[in-house]
GROMACS .gro file of C-alpha atoms in nm:
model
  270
    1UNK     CA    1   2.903   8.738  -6.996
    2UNK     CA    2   2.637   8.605  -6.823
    3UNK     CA    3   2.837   8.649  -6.459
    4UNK     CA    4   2.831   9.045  -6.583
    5UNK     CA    5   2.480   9.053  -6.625
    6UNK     CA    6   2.387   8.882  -6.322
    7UNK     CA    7   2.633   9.188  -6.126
    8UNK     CA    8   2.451   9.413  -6.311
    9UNK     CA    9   2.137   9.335  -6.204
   10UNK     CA   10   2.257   9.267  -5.801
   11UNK     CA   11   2.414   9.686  -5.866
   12UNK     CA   12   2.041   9.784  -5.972
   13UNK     CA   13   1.873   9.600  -5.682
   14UNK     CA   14   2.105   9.737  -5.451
   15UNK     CA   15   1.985  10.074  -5.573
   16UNK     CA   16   1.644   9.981  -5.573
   17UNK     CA   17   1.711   9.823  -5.241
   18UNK     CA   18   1.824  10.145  -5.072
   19UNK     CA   19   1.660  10.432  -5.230
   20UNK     CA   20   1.415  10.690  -4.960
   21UNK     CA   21   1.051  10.649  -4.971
   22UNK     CA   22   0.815  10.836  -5.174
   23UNK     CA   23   0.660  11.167  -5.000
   24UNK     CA   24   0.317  11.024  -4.921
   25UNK     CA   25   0.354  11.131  -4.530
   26UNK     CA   26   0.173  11.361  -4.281
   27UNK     CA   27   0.230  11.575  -4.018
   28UNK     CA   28   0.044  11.540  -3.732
   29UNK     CA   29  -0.155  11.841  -3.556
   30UNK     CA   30  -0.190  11.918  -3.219
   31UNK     CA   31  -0.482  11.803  -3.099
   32UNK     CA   32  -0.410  11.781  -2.738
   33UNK     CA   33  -0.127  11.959  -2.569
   34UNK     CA   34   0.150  11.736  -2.362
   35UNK     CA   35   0.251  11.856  -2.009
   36UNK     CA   36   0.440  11.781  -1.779
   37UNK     CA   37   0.431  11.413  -1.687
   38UNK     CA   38   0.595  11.113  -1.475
   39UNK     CA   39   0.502  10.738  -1.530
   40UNK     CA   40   0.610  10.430  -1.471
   41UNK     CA   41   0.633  10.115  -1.700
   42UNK     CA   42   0.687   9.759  -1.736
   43UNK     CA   43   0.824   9.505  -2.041
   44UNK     CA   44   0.667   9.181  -2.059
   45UNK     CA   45   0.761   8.915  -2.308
   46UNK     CA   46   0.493   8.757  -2.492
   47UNK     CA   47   0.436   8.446  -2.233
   48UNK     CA   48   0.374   8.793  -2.005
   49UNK     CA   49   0.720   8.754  -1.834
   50UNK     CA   50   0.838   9.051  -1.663
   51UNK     CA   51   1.185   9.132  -1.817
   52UNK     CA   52   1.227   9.539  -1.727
   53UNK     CA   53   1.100   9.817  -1.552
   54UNK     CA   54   1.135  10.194  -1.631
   55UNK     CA   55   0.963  10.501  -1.622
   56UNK     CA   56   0.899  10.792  -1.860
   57UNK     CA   57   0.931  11.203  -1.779
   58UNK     CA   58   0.829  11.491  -1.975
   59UNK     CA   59   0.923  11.873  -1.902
   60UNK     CA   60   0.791  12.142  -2.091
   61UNK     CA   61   0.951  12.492  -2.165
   62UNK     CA   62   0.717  12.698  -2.389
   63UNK     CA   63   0.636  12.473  -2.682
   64UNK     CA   64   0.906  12.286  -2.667
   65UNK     CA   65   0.869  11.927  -2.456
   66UNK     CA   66   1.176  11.673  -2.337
   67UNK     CA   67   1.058  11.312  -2.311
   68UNK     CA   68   1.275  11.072  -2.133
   69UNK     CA   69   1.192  10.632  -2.126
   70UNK     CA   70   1.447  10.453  -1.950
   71UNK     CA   71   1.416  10.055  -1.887
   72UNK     CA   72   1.667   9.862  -1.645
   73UNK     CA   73   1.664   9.504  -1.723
   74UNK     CA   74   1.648   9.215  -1.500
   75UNK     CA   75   2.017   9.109  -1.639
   76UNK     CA   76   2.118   9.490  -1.606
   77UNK     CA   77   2.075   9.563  -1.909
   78UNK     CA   78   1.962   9.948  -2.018
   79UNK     CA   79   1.783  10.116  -2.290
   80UNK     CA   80   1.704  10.446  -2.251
   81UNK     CA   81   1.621  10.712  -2.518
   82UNK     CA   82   1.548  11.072  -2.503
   83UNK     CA   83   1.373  11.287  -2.720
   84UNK     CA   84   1.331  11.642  -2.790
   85UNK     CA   85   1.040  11.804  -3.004
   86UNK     CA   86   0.802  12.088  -3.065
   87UNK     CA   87   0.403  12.130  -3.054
   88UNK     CA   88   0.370  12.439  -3.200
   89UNK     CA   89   0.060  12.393  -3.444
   90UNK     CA   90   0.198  12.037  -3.530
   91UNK     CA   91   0.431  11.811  -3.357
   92UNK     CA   92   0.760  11.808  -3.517
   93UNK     CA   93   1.087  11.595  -3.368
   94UNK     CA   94   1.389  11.798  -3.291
   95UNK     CA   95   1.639  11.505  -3.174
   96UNK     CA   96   1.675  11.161  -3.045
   97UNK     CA   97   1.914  10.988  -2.860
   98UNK     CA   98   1.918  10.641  -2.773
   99UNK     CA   99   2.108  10.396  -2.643
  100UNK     CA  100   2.096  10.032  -2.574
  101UNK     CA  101   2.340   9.843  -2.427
  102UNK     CA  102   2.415   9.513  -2.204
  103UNK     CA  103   2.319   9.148  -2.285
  104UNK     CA  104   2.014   9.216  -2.346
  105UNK     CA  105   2.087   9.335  -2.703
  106UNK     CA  106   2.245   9.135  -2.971
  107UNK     CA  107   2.418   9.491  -3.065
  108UNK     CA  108   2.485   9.749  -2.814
  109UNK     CA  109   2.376  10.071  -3.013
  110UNK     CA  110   2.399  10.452  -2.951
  111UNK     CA  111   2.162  10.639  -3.208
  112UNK     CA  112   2.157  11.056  -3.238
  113UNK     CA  113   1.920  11.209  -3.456
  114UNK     CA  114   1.954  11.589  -3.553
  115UNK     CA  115   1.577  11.624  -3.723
  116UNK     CA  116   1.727  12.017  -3.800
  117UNK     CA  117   2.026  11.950  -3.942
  118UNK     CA  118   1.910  11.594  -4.118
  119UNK     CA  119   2.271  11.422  -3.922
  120UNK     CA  120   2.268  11.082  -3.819
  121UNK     CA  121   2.512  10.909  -3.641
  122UNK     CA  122   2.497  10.526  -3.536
  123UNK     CA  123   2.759  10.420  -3.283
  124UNK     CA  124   2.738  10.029  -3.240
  125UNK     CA  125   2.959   9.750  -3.197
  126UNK     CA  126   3.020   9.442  -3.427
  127UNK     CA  127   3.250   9.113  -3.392
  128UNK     CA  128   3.398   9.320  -3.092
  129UNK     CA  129   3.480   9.633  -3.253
  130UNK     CA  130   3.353   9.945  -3.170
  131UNK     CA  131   3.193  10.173  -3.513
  132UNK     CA  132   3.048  10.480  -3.593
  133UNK     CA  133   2.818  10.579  -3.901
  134UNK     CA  134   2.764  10.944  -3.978
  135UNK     CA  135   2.475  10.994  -4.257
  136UNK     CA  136   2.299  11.291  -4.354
  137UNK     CA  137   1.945  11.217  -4.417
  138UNK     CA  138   1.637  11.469  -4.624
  139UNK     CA  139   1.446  11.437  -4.310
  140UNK     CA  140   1.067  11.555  -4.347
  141UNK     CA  141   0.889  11.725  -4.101
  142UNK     CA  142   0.693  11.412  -4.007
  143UNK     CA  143   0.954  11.192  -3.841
  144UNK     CA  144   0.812  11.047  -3.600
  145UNK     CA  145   1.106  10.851  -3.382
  146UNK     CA  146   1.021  10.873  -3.015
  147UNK     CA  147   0.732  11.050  -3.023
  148UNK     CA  148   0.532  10.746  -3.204
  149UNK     CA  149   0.263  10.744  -2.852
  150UNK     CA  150   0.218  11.062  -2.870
  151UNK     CA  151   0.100  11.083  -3.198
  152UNK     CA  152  -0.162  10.793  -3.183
  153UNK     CA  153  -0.308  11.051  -2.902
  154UNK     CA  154  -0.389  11.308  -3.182
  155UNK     CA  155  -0.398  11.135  -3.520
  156UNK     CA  156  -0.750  11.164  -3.677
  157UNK     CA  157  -0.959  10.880  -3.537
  158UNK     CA  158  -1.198  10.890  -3.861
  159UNK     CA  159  -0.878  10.822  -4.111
  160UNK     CA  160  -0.869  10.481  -4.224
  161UNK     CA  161  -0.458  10.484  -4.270
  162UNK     CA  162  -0.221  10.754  -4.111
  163UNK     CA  163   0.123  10.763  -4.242
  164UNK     CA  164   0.429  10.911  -4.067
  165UNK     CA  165   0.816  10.867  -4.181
  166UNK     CA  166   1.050  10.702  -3.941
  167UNK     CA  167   1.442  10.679  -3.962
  168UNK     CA  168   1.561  10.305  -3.892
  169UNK     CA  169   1.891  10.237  -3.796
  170UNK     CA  170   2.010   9.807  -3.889
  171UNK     CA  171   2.286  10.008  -3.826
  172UNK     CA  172   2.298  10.183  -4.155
  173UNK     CA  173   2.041  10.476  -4.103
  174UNK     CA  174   1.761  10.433  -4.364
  175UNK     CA  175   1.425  10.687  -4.357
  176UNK     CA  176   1.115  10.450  -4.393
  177UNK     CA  177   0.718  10.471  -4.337
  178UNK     CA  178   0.502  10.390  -4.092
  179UNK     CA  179   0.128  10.331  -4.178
  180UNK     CA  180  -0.120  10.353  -3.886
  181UNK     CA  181  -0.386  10.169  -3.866
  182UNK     CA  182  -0.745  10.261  -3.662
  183UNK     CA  183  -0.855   9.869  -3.555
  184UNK     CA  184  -1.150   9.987  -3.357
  185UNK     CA  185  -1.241  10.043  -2.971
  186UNK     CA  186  -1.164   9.714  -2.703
  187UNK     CA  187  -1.316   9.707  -2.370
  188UNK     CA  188  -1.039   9.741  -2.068
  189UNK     CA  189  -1.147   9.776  -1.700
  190UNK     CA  190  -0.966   9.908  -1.355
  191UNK     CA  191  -1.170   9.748  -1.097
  192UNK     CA  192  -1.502   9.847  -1.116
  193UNK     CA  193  -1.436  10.143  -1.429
  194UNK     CA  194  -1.494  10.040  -1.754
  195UNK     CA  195  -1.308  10.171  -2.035
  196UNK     CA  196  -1.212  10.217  -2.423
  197UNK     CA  197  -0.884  10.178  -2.584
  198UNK     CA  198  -0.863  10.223  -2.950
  199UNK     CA  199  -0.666   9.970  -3.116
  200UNK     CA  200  -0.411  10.062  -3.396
  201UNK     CA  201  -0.158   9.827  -3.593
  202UNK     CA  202   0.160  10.001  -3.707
  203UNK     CA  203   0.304   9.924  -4.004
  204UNK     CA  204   0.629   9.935  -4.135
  205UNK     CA  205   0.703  10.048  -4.481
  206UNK     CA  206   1.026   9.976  -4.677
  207UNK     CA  207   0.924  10.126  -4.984
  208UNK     CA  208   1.088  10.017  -5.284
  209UNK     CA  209   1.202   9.693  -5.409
  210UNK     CA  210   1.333   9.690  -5.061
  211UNK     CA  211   0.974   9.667  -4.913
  212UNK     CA  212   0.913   9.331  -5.145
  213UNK     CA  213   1.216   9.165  -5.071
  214UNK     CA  214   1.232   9.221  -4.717
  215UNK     CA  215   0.972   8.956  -4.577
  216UNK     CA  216   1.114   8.699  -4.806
  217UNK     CA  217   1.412   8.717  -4.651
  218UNK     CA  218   1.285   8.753  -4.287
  219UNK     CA  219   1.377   9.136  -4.240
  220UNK     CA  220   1.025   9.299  -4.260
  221UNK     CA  221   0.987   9.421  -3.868
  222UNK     CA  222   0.690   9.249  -3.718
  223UNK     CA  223   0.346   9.492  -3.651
  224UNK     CA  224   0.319   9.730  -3.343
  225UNK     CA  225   0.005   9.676  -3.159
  226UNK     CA  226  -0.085   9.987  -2.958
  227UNK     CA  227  -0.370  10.092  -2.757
  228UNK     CA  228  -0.458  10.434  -2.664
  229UNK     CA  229  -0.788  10.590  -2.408
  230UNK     CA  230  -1.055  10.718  -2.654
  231UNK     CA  231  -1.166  10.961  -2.395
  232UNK     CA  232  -1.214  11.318  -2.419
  233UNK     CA  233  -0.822  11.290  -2.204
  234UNK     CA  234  -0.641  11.040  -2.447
  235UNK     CA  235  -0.387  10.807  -2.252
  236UNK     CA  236  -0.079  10.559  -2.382
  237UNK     CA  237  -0.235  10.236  -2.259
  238UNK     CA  238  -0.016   9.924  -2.386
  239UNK     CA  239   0.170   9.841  -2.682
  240UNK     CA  240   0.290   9.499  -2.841
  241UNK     CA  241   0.556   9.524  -3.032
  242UNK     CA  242   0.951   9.582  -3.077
  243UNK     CA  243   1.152   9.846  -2.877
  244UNK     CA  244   1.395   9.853  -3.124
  245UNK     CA  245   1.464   9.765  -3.488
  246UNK     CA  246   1.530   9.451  -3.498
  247UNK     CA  247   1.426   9.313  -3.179
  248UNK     CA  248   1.139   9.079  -3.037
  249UNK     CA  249   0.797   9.162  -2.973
  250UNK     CA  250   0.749   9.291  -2.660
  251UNK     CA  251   0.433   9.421  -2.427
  252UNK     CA  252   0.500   9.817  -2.282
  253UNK     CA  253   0.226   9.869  -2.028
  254UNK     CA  254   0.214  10.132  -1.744
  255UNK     CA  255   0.279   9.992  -1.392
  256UNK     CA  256   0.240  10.092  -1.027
  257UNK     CA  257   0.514  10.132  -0.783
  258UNK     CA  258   0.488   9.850  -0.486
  259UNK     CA  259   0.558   9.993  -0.115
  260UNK     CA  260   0.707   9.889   0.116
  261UNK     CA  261   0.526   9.666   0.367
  262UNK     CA  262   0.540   9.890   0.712
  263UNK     CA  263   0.432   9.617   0.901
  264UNK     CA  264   0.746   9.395   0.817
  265UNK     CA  265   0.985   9.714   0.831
  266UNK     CA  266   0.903   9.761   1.198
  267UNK     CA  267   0.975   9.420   1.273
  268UNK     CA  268   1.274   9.397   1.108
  269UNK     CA  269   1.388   9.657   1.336
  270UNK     CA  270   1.306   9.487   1.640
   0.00000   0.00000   0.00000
C-alpha cells in the first residue's frame, strides 16, 4: 500500500515537474533597428583561457534579419547556430538551428526550432546511438532563443525585471523563463575612451515544482552575466555565462583579427 502511494506521488511530481510556465512574459519592442553586421568573437574559460574563436553575421531583407555565430574550437570542435527573426514593431523569433558537435560537448546536439509552427526537433546522440525528438510546443511570441543580445539592446532600462520565454532542450524540449535583471552601469575603457556597460543577470526560470527541485538536485543552469553599451548606439559587449544548456560558464567577448606581420612575410621569402 504504502509502495502505491509513494508511485502516486513520484506520477504527480512528474506532472508537476514538466508542466509549461505560467504566461507572465513580454515581448520586446523595437527600440533600435539591427543592420547589417560582421564581428568577430572569442570564448574564454573562467581562468580567461582562450578555448574558441568565431564570428557573428547579420543580413537584412526588409524586416526580416538572419543572424549567424559560429565558434571553432581549439580541439576542432564547432558550435554554430543560426537564427531567423522579425523586427517589425517587436522582435519576434522565426527559427533556430543549432548545432554542436566534437569533443568539446558531452552530447553532440542538433536543435531546430519552428517559432510558426511551434515544432521542435532535438537530434542528439546518447551511449553511442544516434536520436531524434520531435515535440510540438505553444510557443509565445516572446521566445527569445538566439536573439537573447539583441534584446538586452532594447529592453526598458528603467524596468526592474524583464521576462522573456526560452525553449530548453536537456534533450527533451521544455519552454521556460528567463528573468532579466538591470545590475547597473560598470566603467570599461579602450585606450584612452571611457565607457558604460550596463550590467544584467539572466535568470533562468523552471517554473513549477520543477523550478524548486531543480537546484537541489544540481540542474538549475547557473546566471548569465551580460554587458551591453548604454550609449545612445547600444553594443553586445561581453557575457559570462553558458553557451548551451547544460554547459560551463563561459566569457563571449568581441575580438580583433591579428595580421600578419609583413616584415617576417618578406623574409620568409628570401
Amino acid at each position: 500500500m504504502l509502495a502505491n502511494r509513494a508511485s502516486i506521488r513520484f506520477v504527480f511530481l512528474l506532472a508537476y515537474l514538466f508542466q509549461p510556465p505560467g504566461s507572465s512574459a513580454e515581448v520586446i519592442s523595437v527600440r533600435y533597428q539591427e543592420g547589417v553586421s560582421h564581428g568577430f568573437l572569442v570564448l574564454r574559460t573562467v581562468d580567461v583561457k582562450t578555448i574558441a574563436y568565431g564570428d557573428l553575421t547579420q543580413v537584412v531583407r526588409g524586416d526580416r534579419v538572419t543572424s549567424r555565430m559560429r565558434f571553432l574550437f581549439n580541439d576542432g570542435s564547432v558550435y554554430e547556430e543560426t537564427t531567423v527573426f522579425s523586427q517589425r514593431g517587436t522582435f519576434r523569433l522565426l527559427s533556430d538551428h543549432v548545432l554542436q558537435k566534437g569533443p568539446t560537448f558531452t552530447r553532440p546536439m542538433e536543435t531546430e526550432i519552428d517559432a510558426t509552427s511551434g515544432q521542435v526537433t532535438v537530434r542528439y546522440t546518447d551511449e553511442g546511438k544516434e536520436k531524434v525528438l520531435t515535440e510540438h510546443l505553444d510557443l509565445p511570441p516572446d521566445v527569445a532563443n538566439g536573439i537573447l543580445f539583441t534584446l538586452l539592446k532594447n529592453v526598458k532600462r528603467t524596468a526592474a525585471t524583464t521576462t522573456v520565454s526560452y525553449v530548453a532542450t536537456s534533450p527533451k524540449p521544455r519552454l521556460v523563463h528567463l528573468e532579466i535583471i538591470p545590475q547597473g552601469q560598470e566603467p570599461l575603457s579602450l585606450g584612452i575612451y571611457s565607457h558604460k556597460a550596463i550590467h544584467y543577470v539572466v535568470k533562468v526560470k523552471i517554473g513549477g515544482v520543477g523550478g524548486v527541485v531543480a537546484p537541489l538536485v544540481g540542474k538549475q543552469p547557473p546566471d548569465t552575466h551580460a554587458y551591453v553599451l548604454g550609449d545612445a548606439a547600444p553594443a553586445f559587449v561581453r557575457s559570462d555565462g553558458p553557451l548551451y544548456g547544460d554547459g560551463p560558464v563561459w566569457r563571449m567577448e568581441l575580438a580583433v583579427p591579428a595580421w600578419p606581420d609583413k616584415a617576417a612575410s618578406v623574409r620568409s621569402r628570401k
